[in-house]
Each structure stands twice: as structure tokens, then as C-alpha cells.
Amino acid sequence: MRILFVEPPKAFWFVMGEYMPPPLGILQLAAYLESKNDNWDLEVLDSQAKDLGWTKLQSYIESAKPDVLVSSALASCNTFTILRTLETAKKIDPGIKTVVGGQHFTALADESLKMYPEIDFVVRGEGEETLYELVKSLDENRPLQNVKGLSFRNGSQIIHNPPRPFITNLDDLPFPGYHFVEDHMHKYNFKMMAPSGAGYALVEASRGCTYKCTFCSQWKHWGSKWRPKSPERIADEMEHIYTEYGINFLWMTDDNLGLGKRTSQICDELIRRGLSEDIAWFLQARSDDIIKNRENLSKMRKAGNYWIMAGLERHDDDSLQNYHKGIRPSDSKLAMDLLKENDIFAQATLITGDRRDNHESIQNLRDFVNYVDPDIAIFMILTPFPGTALYETARREGWLEDDNWANYDMVHAVMPTEHLSRSEVQEELYLCYRSFYGSMKRRITGVFSRNKFKRKTYRYMAGQGLMQSLRDLY
């Protein structure tokens, strides 16, 4: 049985500049299958790292002759990229079994199987065990009805097998299969942030989140549970990536890592192993968690944490309550100030295009962000991703005016507000960026900042066409 995992050709999110992350999702899946079976022929193809366009990808699949093709899940905005990959495989050989998964296809499993004949199987939810059982069943020509977490066609009928229980102990999972892309490790980068030659890799320290934000698809996908890996396991993986591949710039991909006792223990491990001087890592965090665990920030910085992204989201309590976010706008400035006081690069992410937004409310958001004064601000348009409460509401109420998944990227407005057209929402996004980055004082202090990440970021952004790209959207 030959299984080909594919990271398709795709466009990256231009807001964050030039970057190329390793395809963590399929590296995890490939490593799990490898750990379960020595006889299968496994390959991971990263089209980005190999610089393959669609024509070369087709030639590669033709020569590889896979029995099963598994595409990266990617994001909703890459849906058609995934489908094109599967369609390419089916044109080469209709007998190739095609598999998709991830949050988008999990939420829309029935709809996707009905609309897209190039999809054979949808792996719903957590993928490792389901994919293994699927491939094993195909290899042994066994019926698929017993594979929990699987959706597929049986003739004209679409079958949704019962959901699969979550993996109890994530420490039991093997390290992601970076050895499958070892020849490309030097190509992975994050030019806006990573020091030259640092490389770039991703580390998953936990899965899920217990908060239930209405715009987030993560918590529902992971069953509203939070399952951590142990501090020792996390440090082991970070050390492995550094010592084996020379990568020392790492993103902790967790939706909600938490900054309490467990993160303090991770820091202790990194410091004890002597890794804190050699690696830099960044993560997402909540503003209330930053404040609650302020005593850990200096240790985190000592252990190599140079950058924290905080979803401040909005300036008004009503919106945050409607989102079920569970934070207060009044915490925002203190959270950003605490990070800066500890020499941790403070990023704020903000939401515009709320259903009740008008020109005045978005101006208030701009004023709020200028007051909070993070090191960097990323503004995004409220986007109803499949699998979220927001998506269900927007579809039910008829708010959605754009069904092109390629535009579900948080920089294209796919629905209006009660007071603004989509075009006006789009223009307001540009004005948010212009307000924040148009400040000459902010740009000068950024370029000459003592914080090396802030200094590098502002110098990088000075040479990019971010503002023009945003202006071109409307």
C-alpha cells in the first residue's frame, strides 16, 4: 500500500509577509501511520518546498502511483486548492483513494461528499487513529462501517460512521515526521520575525480549548476539551527539532496553551536542558491569562519566549460578551504593557466587521488600539467559518453574500454589517491598518526599538507592500 501525503500549491496569507511553515498536519499523520505499520510505503510531498506548480504536481502524482492520496487540511480559504489536488489525482487514476480532513471538511462532511465527487473519504475530527484504520481496512479489503470518525459514499448513499473518541494520552503520539521533509527543512522560514538562518518549525503542545468563542471553529472540533502534552514531552520535541534539524524558531500552535503552572514547567525544562539560549518560541495567549500569570512572564522570556499573540478582539464589552470571549477590554492595555515590560514582543489581534459595526464603532476600535499600543496589531474581518456558531447564524439569517471559500481568509468581507456594505467593511479594514501603521512616531520607534523582534518586524514591513495589497481589496 502506497500512501502519498500532499501539501498542495497555495498562496500564503500576505498579511504576515513571506513565510513557509512545514506541513505539520500531514507530518503528524504520516508519523502515526509509520509507527503502526512498517510495510506501507509512505511519502510526504510538500509542493511549496519543492516549488511545484499544478503541472509538476500532476507529473509527480503520475510517477508516484499512490494507492491513497491524503491532502493537507489547510484552512477554509484553501478548500478549492485541496479539491483541485484530489481532482488531479482522479484524472491520473480514478482508482486512487482520496482523503480529506480538518475542521472545514469535518463541519461540512455531508455537504462536501454530495458536492465534490473527487472526495472519497472525510476523516472527521482527530485524524490519526481514523486514518490508520481507514488505510488498514483498504489494504486488507475490509468493510469500512466499523471505522469510527469516517464519512464516505456507499453507492449513492453517504455514510457517517459514529464519531471517534479522542486520544486519551497525547504523549503516546510520535514526534511529527519531519524526517519525511528533511531535505526541505532549510527552506521553512518566517522572514518577518525569524532571525536569518533560524528556520521555522511548529510544535503542538496541546489540543482544544474549553472556551466557546462563537467565531472559533477550534473548540468544537476538539470537543470543547483541552488535552495537554506533558512538559517533558514538549521539551523533548523542541529539543529534537533543534538538535536534529538545526531549527531554532518555533511556533507553539496551540489555540490556548495557557501560561500557568504547566507552561512554567516547560520553561524549567528548556532552561535545565540549556536550550533557552539557543531557541526562540512564540505562542497565542488570552489577555486575562497574561495578567493572571504575570509572575511567569520573566521566566518565559528567559526560556526563549520572545513573542506572544493576544486576541484582544474588540474595544466594547457587548461584542466580547456576544462572542462568549470571556475577557474585558479593560484588561487589554495592562496585558500588552506586561509583555513589553518583560521584553516580550506584544501582538494584538482585532476583529472588525462585527454585525453591529458602523463607521463610528470601527473608529472607536482604532482609537482603542492606538491607546492600548501593542508592538504590532493585526486586524481581521469577522469571518463565519464552518463549524462555528457564527456560521450557523449567518447562514440561517441570510447574511452570507459570498460563497467562494477562497475569500474566507479574514481579510475579505463575505457578509455586510447592519450598517455597512461589504465594500465599506473592506475599506474600514484598510483604514484600521493605515491608522495604526501610518503613525510616523510608531514606525520610527519600531525601526529603532531595543526589542530585536520589534525592530526586525518594522524594518521588514517598511519594505513590504502590505498597505497597497489591502487597498487593492476594495
CSV table of C-alpha atoms in Angstrom, one decimal:
chain,number,residue,atom,x,y,z
A,1,MET,CA,0.0,0.0,0.0
A,2,ARG,CA,1.5,3.3,-1.1
A,3,ILE,CA,0.2,6.5,0.7
A,4,LEU,CA,1.1,9.9,-0.6
A,5,PHE,CA,0.5,12.9,1.7
A,6,VAL,CA,0.3,16.2,-0.2
A,7,GLU,CA,0.7,19.8,0.8
A,8,PRO,CA,-0.8,21.4,-2.3
A,9,PRO,CA,0.4,24.6,-4.1
A,10,LYS,CA,-1.2,27.5,-2.4
A,11,ALA,CA,-1.0,31.2,-1.7
A,12,PHE,CA,0.1,32.2,1.8
A,13,TRP,CA,-1.7,34.8,4.0
A,14,PHE,CA,0.0,38.0,2.8
A,15,VAL,CA,-0.6,40.0,6.0
A,16,MET,CA,2.2,38.1,7.7
A,17,GLY,CA,4.7,38.6,4.9
A,18,GLU,CA,6.8,35.9,3.4
A,19,TYR,CA,6.7,32.6,5.3
A,20,MET,CA,6.7,28.9,4.6
A,21,PRO,CA,5.7,26.6,7.5
A,22,PRO,CA,6.3,22.9,7.4
A,23,PRO,CA,3.0,20.9,6.8
A,24,LEU,CA,2.5,19.9,10.4
A,25,GLY,CA,-0.8,18.2,10.0
A,26,ILE,CA,0.3,15.6,7.4
A,27,LEU,CA,3.6,15.2,9.1
A,28,GLN,CA,1.8,14.1,12.3
A,29,LEU,CA,-0.4,11.7,10.3
A,30,ALA,CA,2.4,10.2,8.4
A,31,ALA,CA,4.4,9.7,11.5
A,32,TYR,CA,1.5,7.9,13.2
A,33,LEU,CA,0.9,5.6,10.3
A,34,GLU,CA,4.7,4.9,10.2
A,35,SER,CA,4.6,4.0,13.9
A,36,LYS,CA,1.8,1.5,13.3
A,37,ASN,CA,3.0,-0.2,10.1
A,38,ASP,CA,6.4,-0.8,8.7
A,39,ASN,CA,5.1,-2.3,5.4
A,40,TRP,CA,3.3,0.7,4.0
A,41,ASP,CA,5.2,3.0,1.6
A,42,LEU,CA,4.7,6.5,3.0
A,43,GLU,CA,5.7,9.7,1.4
A,44,VAL,CA,5.1,13.4,2.2
A,45,LEU,CA,5.1,15.8,-0.8
A,46,ASP,CA,5.4,19.5,0.1
A,47,SER,CA,4.6,21.3,-3.1
A,48,GLN,CA,5.6,24.6,-1.6
A,49,ALA,CA,9.1,23.5,-0.5
A,50,LYS,CA,9.7,21.6,-3.8
A,51,ASP,CA,8.4,24.6,-5.7
A,52,LEU,CA,5.8,22.5,-7.6
A,53,GLY,CA,3.0,24.2,-9.6
A,54,TRP,CA,0.0,22.3,-10.7
A,55,THR,CA,1.6,20.8,-13.9
A,56,LYS,CA,4.6,19.5,-12.0
A,57,LEU,CA,2.3,18.2,-9.2
A,58,GLN,CA,0.4,16.2,-11.7
A,59,SER,CA,3.6,14.7,-13.1
A,60,TYR,CA,4.7,13.9,-9.6
A,61,ILE,CA,1.5,12.0,-8.7
A,62,GLU,CA,1.7,10.2,-12.0
A,63,SER,CA,5.2,8.9,-11.2
A,64,ALA,CA,4.4,8.2,-7.5
A,65,LYS,CA,1.4,6.0,-8.4
A,66,PRO,CA,-0.2,6.2,-4.9
A,67,ASP,CA,-3.0,3.9,-3.8
A,68,VAL,CA,-4.2,6.5,-1.3
A,69,LEU,CA,-3.7,10.3,-1.5
A,70,VAL,CA,-4.2,12.4,1.7
A,71,SER,CA,-4.3,16.2,1.3
A,72,SER,CA,-3.3,18.7,4.0
A,73,ALA,CA,-6.4,20.0,5.7
A,74,LEU,CA,-5.3,23.7,5.5
A,75,ALA,CA,-7.9,26.4,6.1
A,76,SER,CA,-11.4,27.1,4.6
A,77,CYS,CA,-9.8,29.5,2.1
A,78,ASN,CA,-7.8,26.7,0.6
A,79,THR,CA,-10.8,24.4,0.0
A,80,PHE,CA,-10.6,24.7,-3.8
A,81,THR,CA,-6.9,24.1,-3.7
A,82,ILE,CA,-7.5,20.8,-1.9
A,83,LEU,CA,-10.2,19.9,-4.3
A,84,ARG,CA,-8.0,20.6,-7.3
A,85,THR,CA,-5.4,18.3,-5.8
A,86,LEU,CA,-7.9,15.5,-5.5
A,87,GLU,CA,-9.3,16.1,-8.9
A,88,THR,CA,-5.8,16.0,-10.4
A,89,ALA,CA,-5.2,12.6,-8.7
A,90,LYS,CA,-8.6,11.3,-10.0
A,91,LYS,CA,-7.7,12.4,-13.6
A,92,ILE,CA,-4.5,10.4,-13.4
A,93,ASP,CA,-6.1,7.3,-12.0
A,94,PRO,CA,-9.8,7.2,-10.8
A,95,GLY,CA,-8.7,4.3,-8.6
A,96,ILE,CA,-6.6,6.5,-6.3
A,97,LYS,CA,-8.5,6.8,-3.0
A,98,THR,CA,-8.6,10.4,-1.9
A,99,VAL,CA,-8.9,11.5,1.7
A,100,VAL,CA,-9.5,14.9,3.3
A,101,GLY,CA,-9.9,16.0,6.9
A,102,GLY,CA,-9.6,19.0,9.2
A,103,GLN,CA,-12.1,21.5,10.6
A,104,HIS,CA,-13.7,22.6,7.3
A,105,PHE,CA,-14.4,19.2,6.0
A,106,THR,CA,-15.4,17.8,9.4
A,107,ALA,CA,-18.0,20.5,9.7
A,108,LEU,CA,-19.2,20.1,6.1
A,109,ALA,CA,-18.7,16.3,5.6
A,110,ASP,CA,-22.1,15.6,4.3
A,111,GLU,CA,-22.2,18.6,2.0
A,112,SER,CA,-18.7,18.0,0.7
A,113,LEU,CA,-19.3,14.4,-0.2
A,114,LYS,CA,-22.5,15.4,-2.0
A,115,MET,CA,-20.9,18.3,-4.0
A,116,TYR,CA,-17.4,17.0,-4.7
A,117,PRO,CA,-17.1,13.6,-6.3
A,118,GLU,CA,-13.3,13.8,-6.2
A,119,ILE,CA,-13.5,13.2,-2.4
A,120,ASP,CA,-13.7,9.5,-1.4
A,121,PHE,CA,-13.3,9.8,2.3
A,122,VAL,CA,-13.7,12.5,5.0
A,123,VAL,CA,-11.8,11.9,8.2
A,124,ARG,CA,-13.8,13.8,10.8
A,125,GLY,CA,-12.2,15.2,14.0
A,126,GLU,CA,-8.9,13.9,15.3
A,127,GLY,CA,-7.3,12.2,12.4
A,128,GLU,CA,-4.5,9.8,13.5
A,129,GLU,CA,-6.5,6.7,14.5
A,130,THR,CA,-9.2,7.1,12.0
A,131,LEU,CA,-6.8,7.5,9.1
A,132,TYR,CA,-4.8,4.4,10.2
A,133,GLU,CA,-7.9,2.3,10.5
A,134,LEU,CA,-9.1,3.5,7.1
A,135,VAL,CA,-5.9,2.7,5.3
A,136,LYS,CA,-5.7,-0.7,7.1
A,137,SER,CA,-9.2,-1.5,6.0
A,138,LEU,CA,-8.5,-0.6,2.4
A,139,ASP,CA,-5.2,-2.6,2.5
A,140,GLU,CA,-7.0,-5.6,3.8
A,141,ASN,CA,-10.2,-5.1,1.8
A,142,ARG,CA,-12.3,-5.0,5.0
A,143,PRO,CA,-15.6,-3.1,5.3
A,144,LEU,CA,-15.4,0.5,6.4
A,145,GLN,CA,-18.6,0.7,8.5
A,146,ASN,CA,-16.5,0.0,11.7
A,147,VAL,CA,-14.1,2.8,11.2
A,148,LYS,CA,-15.2,5.4,13.7
A,149,GLY,CA,-14.9,9.1,12.6
A,150,LEU,CA,-15.2,8.3,8.9
A,151,SER,CA,-17.6,9.6,6.3
A,152,PHE,CA,-17.8,8.1,2.8
A,153,ARG,CA,-20.0,7.1,0.0
A,154,ASN,CA,-21.6,3.7,-0.4
A,155,GLY,CA,-23.0,3.8,-3.9
A,156,SER,CA,-25.4,6.7,-3.9
A,157,GLN,CA,-25.7,6.7,-0.1
A,158,ILE,CA,-23.5,8.8,2.2
A,159,ILE,CA,-22.4,7.1,5.4
A,160,HIS,CA,-21.3,8.9,8.5
A,161,ASN,CA,-19.9,6.4,11.0
A,162,PRO,CA,-20.1,7.2,14.7
A,163,PRO,CA,-17.6,9.8,16.0
A,164,ARG,CA,-14.3,8.6,17.3
A,165,PRO,CA,-13.4,9.1,21.0
A,166,PHE,CA,-10.4,11.4,21.5
A,167,ILE,CA,-6.9,10.1,22.1
A,168,THR,CA,-6.5,9.9,25.9
A,169,ASN,CA,-2.8,10.5,26.2
A,170,LEU,CA,-1.2,12.7,23.6
A,171,ASP,CA,2.3,11.9,24.8
A,172,ASP,CA,1.8,8.5,23.2
A,173,LEU,CA,1.9,10.1,19.7
A,174,PRO,CA,5.2,10.0,17.9
A,175,PHE,CA,7.0,13.2,17.0
A,176,PRO,CA,5.8,14.8,13.7
A,177,GLY,CA,7.6,13.2,10.8
A,178,TYR,CA,10.0,15.9,10.0
A,179,HIS,CA,12.3,13.3,8.5
A,180,PHE,CA,9.8,13.0,5.6
A,181,VAL,CA,10.7,16.5,4.6
A,182,GLU,CA,14.3,16.6,5.9
A,183,ASP,CA,15.7,17.7,2.6
A,184,HIS,CA,13.5,20.9,2.8
A,185,MET,CA,14.0,21.8,6.4
A,186,HIS,CA,16.3,24.7,5.5
A,187,LYS,CA,13.5,26.2,3.3
A,188,TYR,CA,11.0,26.7,6.0
A,189,ASN,CA,11.0,30.3,7.2
A,190,PHE,CA,9.2,33.2,8.7
A,191,LYS,CA,11.0,36.2,7.3
A,192,MET,CA,9.2,38.9,9.1
A,193,MET,CA,10.0,37.5,12.5
A,194,ALA,CA,12.7,34.8,12.5
A,195,PRO,CA,16.4,35.7,12.6
A,196,SER,CA,18.2,34.9,9.4
A,197,GLY,CA,19.1,31.2,9.2
A,198,ALA,CA,16.9,30.2,12.2
A,199,GLY,CA,14.5,28.1,10.2
A,200,TYR,CA,10.9,27.6,11.3
A,201,ALA,CA,9.0,24.7,12.8
A,202,LEU,CA,5.8,24.1,14.6
A,203,VAL,CA,5.1,22.4,17.9
A,204,GLU,CA,1.7,21.3,19.2
A,205,ALA,CA,1.7,21.3,23.0
A,206,SER,CA,-2.0,20.6,23.5
A,207,ARG,CA,-5.3,20.2,21.6
A,208,GLY,CA,-8.5,22.0,22.2
A,209,CYS,CA,-9.9,24.8,24.3
A,210,THR,CA,-12.6,25.0,27.0
A,211,TYR,CA,-13.7,28.4,25.9
A,212,LYS,CA,-16.5,28.6,23.4
A,213,CYS,CA,-16.0,31.7,21.3
A,214,THR,CA,-18.7,32.0,18.7
A,215,PHE,CA,-16.3,32.8,15.8
A,216,CYS,CA,-13.8,30.0,16.6
A,217,SER,CA,-14.0,26.5,15.0
A,218,GLN,CA,-11.2,25.0,17.2
A,219,TRP,CA,-13.1,24.3,20.4
A,220,LYS,CA,-16.0,22.5,18.7
A,221,HIS,CA,-13.6,20.5,16.5
A,222,TRP,CA,-11.8,19.2,19.6
A,223,GLY,CA,-15.0,18.6,21.6
A,224,SER,CA,-14.7,21.6,23.9
A,225,LYS,CA,-11.9,19.7,25.8
A,226,TRP,CA,-8.3,20.7,26.5
A,227,ARG,CA,-5.8,17.9,26.4
A,228,PRO,CA,-2.2,18.8,27.1
A,229,LYS,CA,1.0,17.0,26.4
A,230,SER,CA,3.4,16.8,29.4
A,231,PRO,CA,6.1,19.5,29.8
A,232,GLU,CA,8.8,16.8,29.3
A,233,ARG,CA,7.3,15.6,26.1
A,234,ILE,CA,7.0,19.2,24.7
A,235,ALA,CA,10.6,20.0,25.7
A,236,ASP,CA,11.7,16.7,24.1
A,237,GLU,CA,10.1,17.6,20.8
A,238,MET,CA,11.5,21.1,20.8
A,239,GLU,CA,15.0,19.7,21.6
A,240,HIS,CA,14.6,17.1,18.8
A,241,ILE,CA,13.7,19.7,16.2
A,242,TYR,CA,16.7,21.8,17.3
A,243,THR,CA,19.3,19.1,17.6
A,244,GLU,CA,18.3,17.1,14.5
A,245,TYR,CA,17.5,19.8,12.1
A,246,GLY,CA,19.1,23.0,13.4
A,247,ILE,CA,15.7,24.8,13.7
A,248,ASN,CA,15.6,27.4,16.5
A,249,PHE,CA,12.5,29.4,15.7
A,250,LEU,CA,9.3,27.6,16.9
A,251,TRP,CA,5.6,28.3,17.0
A,252,MET,CA,3.6,26.7,19.7
A,253,THR,CA,0.4,26.2,17.6
A,254,ASP,CA,-2.0,25.7,20.5
A,255,ASP,CA,-5.2,27.6,20.4
A,256,ASN,CA,-4.9,28.1,24.1
A,257,LEU,CA,-1.7,26.9,25.6
A,258,GLY,CA,-2.2,28.6,29.0
A,259,LEU,CA,0.5,30.5,30.9
A,260,GLY,CA,0.2,28.9,34.3
A,261,LYS,CA,2.0,26.1,36.1
A,262,ARG,CA,2.4,23.8,33.1
A,263,THR,CA,4.0,26.5,31.0
A,264,SER,CA,6.2,27.4,33.9
A,265,GLN,CA,7.3,23.7,33.9
A,266,ILE,CA,8.0,23.8,30.2
A,267,CYS,CA,10.3,26.8,30.8
A,268,ASP,CA,12.1,24.9,33.6
A,269,GLU,CA,12.7,22.0,31.2
A,270,LEU,CA,14.1,24.3,28.5
A,271,ILE,CA,16.3,26.1,30.9
A,272,ARG,CA,17.6,22.9,32.6
A,273,ARG,CA,18.5,21.5,29.2
A,274,GLY,CA,20.4,24.6,28.1
A,275,LEU,CA,18.0,25.2,25.2
A,276,SER,CA,16.8,28.7,26.3
A,277,GLU,CA,19.9,30.4,24.9
A,278,ASP,CA,19.5,28.7,21.5
A,279,ILE,CA,15.8,28.7,20.6
A,280,ALA,CA,13.1,31.3,20.3
A,281,TRP,CA,9.4,30.4,20.5
A,282,PHE,CA,6.1,32.1,20.3
A,283,LEU,CA,2.5,31.4,21.2
A,284,GLN,CA,-1.1,32.6,21.5
A,285,ALA,CA,-2.5,33.7,24.8
A,286,ARG,CA,-5.5,35.4,26.3
A,287,SER,CA,-5.2,38.8,27.9
A,288,ASP,CA,-6.7,37.6,31.2
A,289,ASP,CA,-4.2,34.7,31.3
A,290,ILE,CA,-1.3,37.1,30.7
A,291,ILE,CA,-2.4,39.2,33.7
A,292,LYS,CA,-3.2,36.3,35.9
A,293,ASN,CA,0.2,34.7,35.3
A,294,ARG,CA,2.3,37.8,35.1
A,295,GLU,CA,4.8,36.3,37.5
A,296,ASN,CA,5.7,33.7,34.9
A,297,LEU,CA,6.5,36.2,32.1
A,298,SER,CA,10.1,36.8,33.1
A,299,LYS,CA,10.8,33.1,33.3
A,300,MET,CA,9.1,32.6,29.9
A,301,ARG,CA,11.3,35.3,28.4
A,302,LYS,CA,14.4,33.6,30.0
A,303,ALA,CA,13.3,30.3,28.5
A,304,GLY,CA,13.2,31.7,25.0
A,305,ASN,CA,9.7,33.1,24.6
A,306,TYR,CA,10.1,36.3,22.7
A,307,TRP,CA,6.6,36.8,21.2
A,308,ILE,CA,3.0,36.4,22.4
A,309,MET,CA,-0.1,37.0,20.3
A,310,ALA,CA,-3.1,38.0,22.2
A,311,GLY,CA,-6.7,38.1,20.8
A,312,LEU,CA,-7.9,41.3,22.3
A,313,GLU,CA,-10.6,41.3,19.6
A,314,ARG,CA,-12.7,44.3,20.4
A,315,HIS,CA,-13.0,47.6,22.4
A,316,ASP,CA,-16.5,47.1,23.7
A,317,ASP,CA,-17.9,44.7,26.4
A,318,ASP,CA,-21.1,43.9,24.4
A,319,SER,CA,-19.2,42.5,21.4
A,320,LEU,CA,-16.9,40.4,23.6
A,321,GLN,CA,-19.9,39.0,25.5
A,322,ASN,CA,-21.7,38.2,22.3
A,323,TYR,CA,-18.6,36.3,21.2
A,324,HIS,CA,-18.5,34.4,24.5
A,325,LYS,CA,-14.9,35.5,24.7
A,326,GLY,CA,-14.7,35.9,28.5
A,327,ILE,CA,-12.3,38.8,28.6
A,328,ARG,CA,-12.7,42.5,29.2
A,329,PRO,CA,-11.4,45.4,27.1
A,330,SER,CA,-10.1,47.0,30.3
A,331,ASP,CA,-7.5,44.2,30.5
A,332,SER,CA,-6.0,44.9,27.1
A,333,LYS,CA,-3.6,47.6,27.9
A,334,LEU,CA,-2.3,46.0,31.1
A,335,ALA,CA,-1.7,42.8,29.2
A,336,MET,CA,0.2,44.5,26.4
A,337,ASP,CA,2.2,46.6,28.9
A,338,LEU,CA,3.2,43.5,30.9
A,339,LEU,CA,4.5,41.8,27.9
A,340,LYS,CA,6.6,44.8,26.8
A,341,GLU,CA,7.9,45.2,30.4
A,342,ASN,CA,9.3,41.7,30.1
A,343,ASP,CA,10.8,42.3,26.7
A,344,ILE,CA,8.2,40.0,25.0
A,345,PHE,CA,7.0,41.2,21.6
A,346,ALA,CA,3.3,42.1,22.1
A,347,GLN,CA,1.0,41.3,19.3
A,348,ALA,CA,-2.7,42.2,19.4
A,349,THR,CA,-5.3,40.7,17.0
A,350,LEU,CA,-8.5,42.6,16.5
A,351,ILE,CA,-11.9,42.0,14.9
A,352,THR,CA,-13.6,44.4,12.6
A,353,GLY,CA,-16.8,43.8,10.6
A,354,ASP,CA,-18.9,42.9,13.6
A,355,ARG,CA,-22.6,42.6,12.8
A,356,ARG,CA,-23.4,45.8,14.6
A,357,ASP,CA,-20.4,47.8,13.3
A,358,ASN,CA,-20.8,51.2,11.7
A,359,HIS,CA,-18.2,53.8,10.8
A,360,GLU,CA,-18.2,55.2,14.3
A,361,SER,CA,-17.7,51.9,16.1
A,362,ILE,CA,-14.8,50.9,13.9
A,363,GLN,CA,-13.2,54.3,14.6
A,364,ASN,CA,-13.6,53.6,18.3
A,365,LEU,CA,-11.8,50.3,17.7
A,366,ARG,CA,-8.9,52.2,16.0
A,367,ASP,CA,-8.8,54.7,18.9
A,368,PHE,CA,-8.8,51.8,21.3
A,369,VAL,CA,-5.9,50.0,19.6
A,370,ASN,CA,-3.8,53.2,19.5
A,371,TYR,CA,-4.4,53.7,23.2
A,372,VAL,CA,-3.5,50.0,24.0
A,373,ASP,CA,-0.4,50.4,21.9
A,374,PRO,CA,0.7,46.9,21.2
A,375,ASP,CA,4.0,46.3,19.4
A,376,ILE,CA,2.1,45.1,16.4
A,377,ALA,CA,-1.6,45.0,15.6
A,378,ILE,CA,-3.3,42.5,13.2
A,379,PHE,CA,-6.8,43.5,12.1
A,380,MET,CA,-9.1,40.8,10.7
A,381,ILE,CA,-12.6,40.8,9.4
A,382,LEU,CA,-15.2,38.7,11.3
A,383,THR,CA,-15.5,35.6,9.2
A,384,PRO,CA,-18.1,32.8,9.7
A,385,PHE,CA,-16.1,29.6,9.4
A,386,PRO,CA,-17.9,26.3,9.0
A,387,GLY,CA,-18.2,24.6,12.4
A,388,THR,CA,-18.8,27.8,14.3
A,389,ALA,CA,-21.9,29.2,15.9
A,390,LEU,CA,-21.4,32.4,13.8
A,391,TYR,CA,-21.5,30.4,10.6
A,392,GLU,CA,-24.8,28.7,11.6
A,393,THR,CA,-26.3,32.0,12.5
A,394,ALA,CA,-25.1,33.8,9.4
A,395,ARG,CA,-26.4,31.0,7.1
A,396,ARG,CA,-29.7,30.9,8.9
A,397,GLU,CA,-30.2,34.6,8.8
A,398,GLY,CA,-29.1,35.0,5.2
A,399,TRP,CA,-26.1,37.3,6.0
A,400,LEU,CA,-23.7,35.5,3.7
A,401,GLU,CA,-23.2,37.3,0.4
A,402,ASP,CA,-20.1,35.4,-0.8
A,403,ASP,CA,-19.9,31.6,-1.1
A,404,ASN,CA,-16.4,31.5,-2.5
A,405,TRP,CA,-14.4,29.7,0.1
A,406,ALA,CA,-11.2,31.3,-1.2
A,407,ASN,CA,-12.5,34.6,0.4
A,408,TYR,CA,-12.9,33.1,3.8
A,409,ASP,CA,-9.5,34.3,4.9
A,410,MET,CA,-10.3,37.1,7.4
A,411,VAL,CA,-9.2,39.8,5.0
A,412,HIS,CA,-12.2,39.6,2.6
A,413,ALA,CA,-15.6,40.7,3.7
A,414,VAL,CA,-18.1,37.9,3.0
A,415,MET,CA,-21.0,39.5,4.8
A,416,PRO,CA,-22.1,43.0,5.5
A,417,THR,CA,-23.0,44.5,8.9
A,418,GLU,CA,-26.3,46.0,9.8
A,419,HIS,CA,-24.9,49.4,8.8
A,420,LEU,CA,-22.1,48.8,6.3
A,421,SER,CA,-21.9,47.1,3.0
A,422,ARG,CA,-19.2,44.5,2.3
A,423,SER,CA,-17.3,47.1,0.4
A,424,GLU,CA,-17.4,49.5,3.3
A,425,VAL,CA,-16.2,46.8,5.7
A,426,GLN,CA,-13.4,46.1,3.3
A,427,GLU,CA,-12.4,49.8,3.3
A,428,GLU,CA,-12.6,50.0,7.0
A,429,LEU,CA,-10.1,47.2,7.3
A,430,TYR,CA,-7.6,49.2,5.2
A,431,LEU,CA,-8.3,52.3,7.4
A,432,CYS,CA,-7.5,50.3,10.5
A,433,TYR,CA,-4.1,49.3,9.2
A,434,ARG,CA,-3.4,52.8,8.0
A,435,SER,CA,-4.4,54.3,11.3
A,436,PHE,CA,-2.0,52.0,13.2
A,437,TYR,CA,0.9,51.8,10.9
A,438,GLY,CA,0.6,55.3,9.4
A,439,SER,CA,1.9,56.8,12.6
A,440,MET,CA,5.3,58.1,11.9
A,441,LYS,CA,6.2,58.0,15.6
A,442,ARG,CA,5.2,54.3,15.8
A,443,ARG,CA,7.2,53.5,12.7
A,444,ILE,CA,10.4,55.3,13.9
A,445,THR,CA,10.2,53.8,17.4
A,446,GLY,CA,9.6,50.4,15.8
A,447,VAL,CA,12.6,50.5,13.5
A,448,PHE,CA,14.9,51.6,16.3
A,449,SER,CA,13.3,49.5,19.1
A,450,ARG,CA,15.6,47.8,21.6
A,451,ASN,CA,13.4,44.7,21.2
A,452,LYS,CA,15.0,42.7,18.4
A,453,PHE,CA,11.7,41.2,17.2
A,454,LYS,CA,10.0,44.6,17.0
A,455,ARG,CA,13.0,46.1,15.3
A,456,LYS,CA,13.2,43.3,12.7
A,457,THR,CA,9.4,43.4,12.1
A,458,TYR,CA,9.2,47.1,11.5
A,459,ARG,CA,12.2,47.1,9.2
A,460,TYR,CA,10.8,44.2,7.3
A,461,MET,CA,7.3,45.8,7.0
A,462,ALA,CA,8.9,49.0,5.7
A,463,GLY,CA,9.9,47.2,2.5
A,464,GLN,CA,6.6,45.3,2.0
A,465,GLY,CA,3.5,46.4,0.1
A,466,LEU,CA,1.1,45.4,2.8
A,467,MET,CA,-0.9,48.7,2.7
A,468,GLN,CA,-1.3,48.6,-1.1
A,469,SER,CA,-2.4,44.9,-1.0
A,470,LEU,CA,-5.1,45.8,1.5
A,471,ARG,CA,-6.1,48.8,-0.6
A,472,ASP,CA,-6.5,46.6,-3.7
A,473,LEU,CA,-9.1,44.5,-1.9
A,474,TYR,CA,-11.8,47.2,-2.3
